[in-house]
Short mmCIF file of C-alpha atoms in Angstrom, two decimals:
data_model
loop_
_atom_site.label_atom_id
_atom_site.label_comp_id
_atom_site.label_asym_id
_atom_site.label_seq_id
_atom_site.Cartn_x
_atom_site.Cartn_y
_atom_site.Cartn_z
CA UNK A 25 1.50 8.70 17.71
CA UNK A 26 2.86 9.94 14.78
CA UNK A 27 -0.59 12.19 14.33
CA UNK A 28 0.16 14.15 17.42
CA UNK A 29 3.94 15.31 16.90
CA UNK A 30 3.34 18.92 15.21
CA UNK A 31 5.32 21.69 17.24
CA UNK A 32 7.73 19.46 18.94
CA UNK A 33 11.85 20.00 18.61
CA UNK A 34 13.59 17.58 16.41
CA UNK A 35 15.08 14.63 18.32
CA UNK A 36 18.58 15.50 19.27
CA UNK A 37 21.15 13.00 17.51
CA UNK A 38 22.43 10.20 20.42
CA UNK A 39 25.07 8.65 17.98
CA UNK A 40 22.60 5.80 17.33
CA UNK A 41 21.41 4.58 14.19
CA UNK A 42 17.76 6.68 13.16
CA UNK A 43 15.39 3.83 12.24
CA UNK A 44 14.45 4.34 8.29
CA UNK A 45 10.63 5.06 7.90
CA UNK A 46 8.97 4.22 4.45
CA UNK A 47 6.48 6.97 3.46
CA UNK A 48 3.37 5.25 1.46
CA UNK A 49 1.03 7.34 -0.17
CA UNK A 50 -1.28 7.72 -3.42
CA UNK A 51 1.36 9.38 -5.49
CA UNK A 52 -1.46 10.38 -8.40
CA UNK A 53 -1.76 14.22 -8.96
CA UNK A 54 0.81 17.19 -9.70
CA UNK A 55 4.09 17.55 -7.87
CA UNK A 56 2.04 20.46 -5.69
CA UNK A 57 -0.52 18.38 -4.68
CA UNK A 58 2.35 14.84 -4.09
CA UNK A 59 4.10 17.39 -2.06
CA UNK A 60 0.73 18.60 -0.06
CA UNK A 61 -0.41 15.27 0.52
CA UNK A 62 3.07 13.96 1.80
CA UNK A 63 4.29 16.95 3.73
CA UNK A 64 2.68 16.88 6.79
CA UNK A 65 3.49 13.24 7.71
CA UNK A 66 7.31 13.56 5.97
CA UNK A 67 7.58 16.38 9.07
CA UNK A 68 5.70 14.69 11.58
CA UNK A 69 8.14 11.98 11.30
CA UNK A 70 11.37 13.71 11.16
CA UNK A 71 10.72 15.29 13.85
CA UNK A 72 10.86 11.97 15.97
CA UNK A 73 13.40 11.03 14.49
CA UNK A 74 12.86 8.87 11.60
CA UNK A 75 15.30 9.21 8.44
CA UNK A 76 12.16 9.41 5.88
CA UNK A 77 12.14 7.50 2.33
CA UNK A 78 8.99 9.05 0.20
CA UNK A 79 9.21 7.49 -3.46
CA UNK A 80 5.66 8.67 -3.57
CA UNK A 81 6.31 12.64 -2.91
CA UNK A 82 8.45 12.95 -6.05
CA UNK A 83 6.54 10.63 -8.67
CA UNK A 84 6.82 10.83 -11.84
CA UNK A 85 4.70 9.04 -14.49
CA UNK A 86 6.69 7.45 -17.20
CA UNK A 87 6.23 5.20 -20.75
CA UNK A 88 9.94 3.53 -20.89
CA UNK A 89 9.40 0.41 -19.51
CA UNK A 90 13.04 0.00 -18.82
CA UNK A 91 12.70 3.26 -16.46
CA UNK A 92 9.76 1.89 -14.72
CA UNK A 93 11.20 -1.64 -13.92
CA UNK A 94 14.40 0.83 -12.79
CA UNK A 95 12.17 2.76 -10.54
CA UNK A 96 10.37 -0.46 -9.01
CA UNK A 97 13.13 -1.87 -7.87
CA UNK A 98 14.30 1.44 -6.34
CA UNK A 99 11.26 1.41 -4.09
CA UNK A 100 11.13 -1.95 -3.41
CA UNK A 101 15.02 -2.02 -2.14
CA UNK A 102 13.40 1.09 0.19
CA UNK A 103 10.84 -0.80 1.21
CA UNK A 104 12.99 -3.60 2.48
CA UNK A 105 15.49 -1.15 4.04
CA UNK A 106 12.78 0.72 6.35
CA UNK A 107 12.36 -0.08 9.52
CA UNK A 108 8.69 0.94 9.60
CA UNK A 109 5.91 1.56 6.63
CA UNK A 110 3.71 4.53 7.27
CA UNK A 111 1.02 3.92 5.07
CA UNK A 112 -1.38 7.42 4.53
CA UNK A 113 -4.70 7.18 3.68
CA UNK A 114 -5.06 5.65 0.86
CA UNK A 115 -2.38 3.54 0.26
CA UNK A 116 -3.77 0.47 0.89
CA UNK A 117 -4.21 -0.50 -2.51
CA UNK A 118 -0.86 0.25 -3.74
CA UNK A 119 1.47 -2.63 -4.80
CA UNK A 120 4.01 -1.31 -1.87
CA UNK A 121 1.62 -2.06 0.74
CA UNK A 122 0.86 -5.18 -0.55
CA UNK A 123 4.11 -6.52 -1.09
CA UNK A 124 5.02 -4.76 3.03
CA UNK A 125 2.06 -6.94 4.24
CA UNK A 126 3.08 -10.29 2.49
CA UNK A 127 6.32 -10.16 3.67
CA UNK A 128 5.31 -9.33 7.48
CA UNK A 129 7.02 -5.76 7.22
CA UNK A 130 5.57 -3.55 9.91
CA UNK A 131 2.76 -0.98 8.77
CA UNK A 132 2.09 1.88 10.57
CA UNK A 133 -1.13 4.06 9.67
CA UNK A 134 -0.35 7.92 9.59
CA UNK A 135 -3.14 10.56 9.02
CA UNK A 136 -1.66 13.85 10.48
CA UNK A 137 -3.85 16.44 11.56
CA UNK A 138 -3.56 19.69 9.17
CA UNK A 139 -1.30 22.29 11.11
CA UNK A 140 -3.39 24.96 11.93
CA UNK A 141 -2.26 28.74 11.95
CA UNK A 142 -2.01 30.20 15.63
CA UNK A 143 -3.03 33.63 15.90
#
């Protein structure tokens, strides 16, 4: 699983197409902590090989309703591009992962271990 992945090589590039993985997340908080939250998964799956789409990791909060509708259908033409929906803790109650679920997209619960420092 996804979970386990920390230390291995990238996936060397076979000429086939890398399957699109959508990165859900709570995407409350500063960019430090977005970017803390997200960062261990966003590795985890790069490194097998995923081409990773995180709307959540660079949220920004905004008033101009024409900007919001602009960035809602951003995510949701992500959404239905991804192959796969890893959903981190937490995500269940966004509207991403309830629109993924309605329309039978496959979800994929992530919850990487911190890395740890060797010594």
């Amino acid at each position: 699983m996804v979970s386990s992945m920390h230390g291995r090589e990238p996936v060397p590039s076979t000429g086939l197409p890398r399957l699109r993985a959508y990165l859900l997340g709570p995407s409350h908080g500063s960019a430090a902590e977005r970017a803390r939250r997200f960062a261990p998964a966003f590795d985890a799956l790069a490194a097998e090989g995923f081409e990773v789409v995180a709307p959540g990791r660079a949220s920004q909060s905004t008033d101009d309703a024409d900007h919001l509708l602009s960035v809602v259908d951003d995510d949701l033409d992500a959404l239905l591009s991804a192959d796969v929906i890893a959903v981190l803790p937490g995500a269940e109650r966004l509207w991403e992962y309830a629109m993924a679920e309605a329309l039978g997209l496959r979800l994929m619960p992530v919850n990487p271990a911190p890395r740890l420092l060797s010594a």
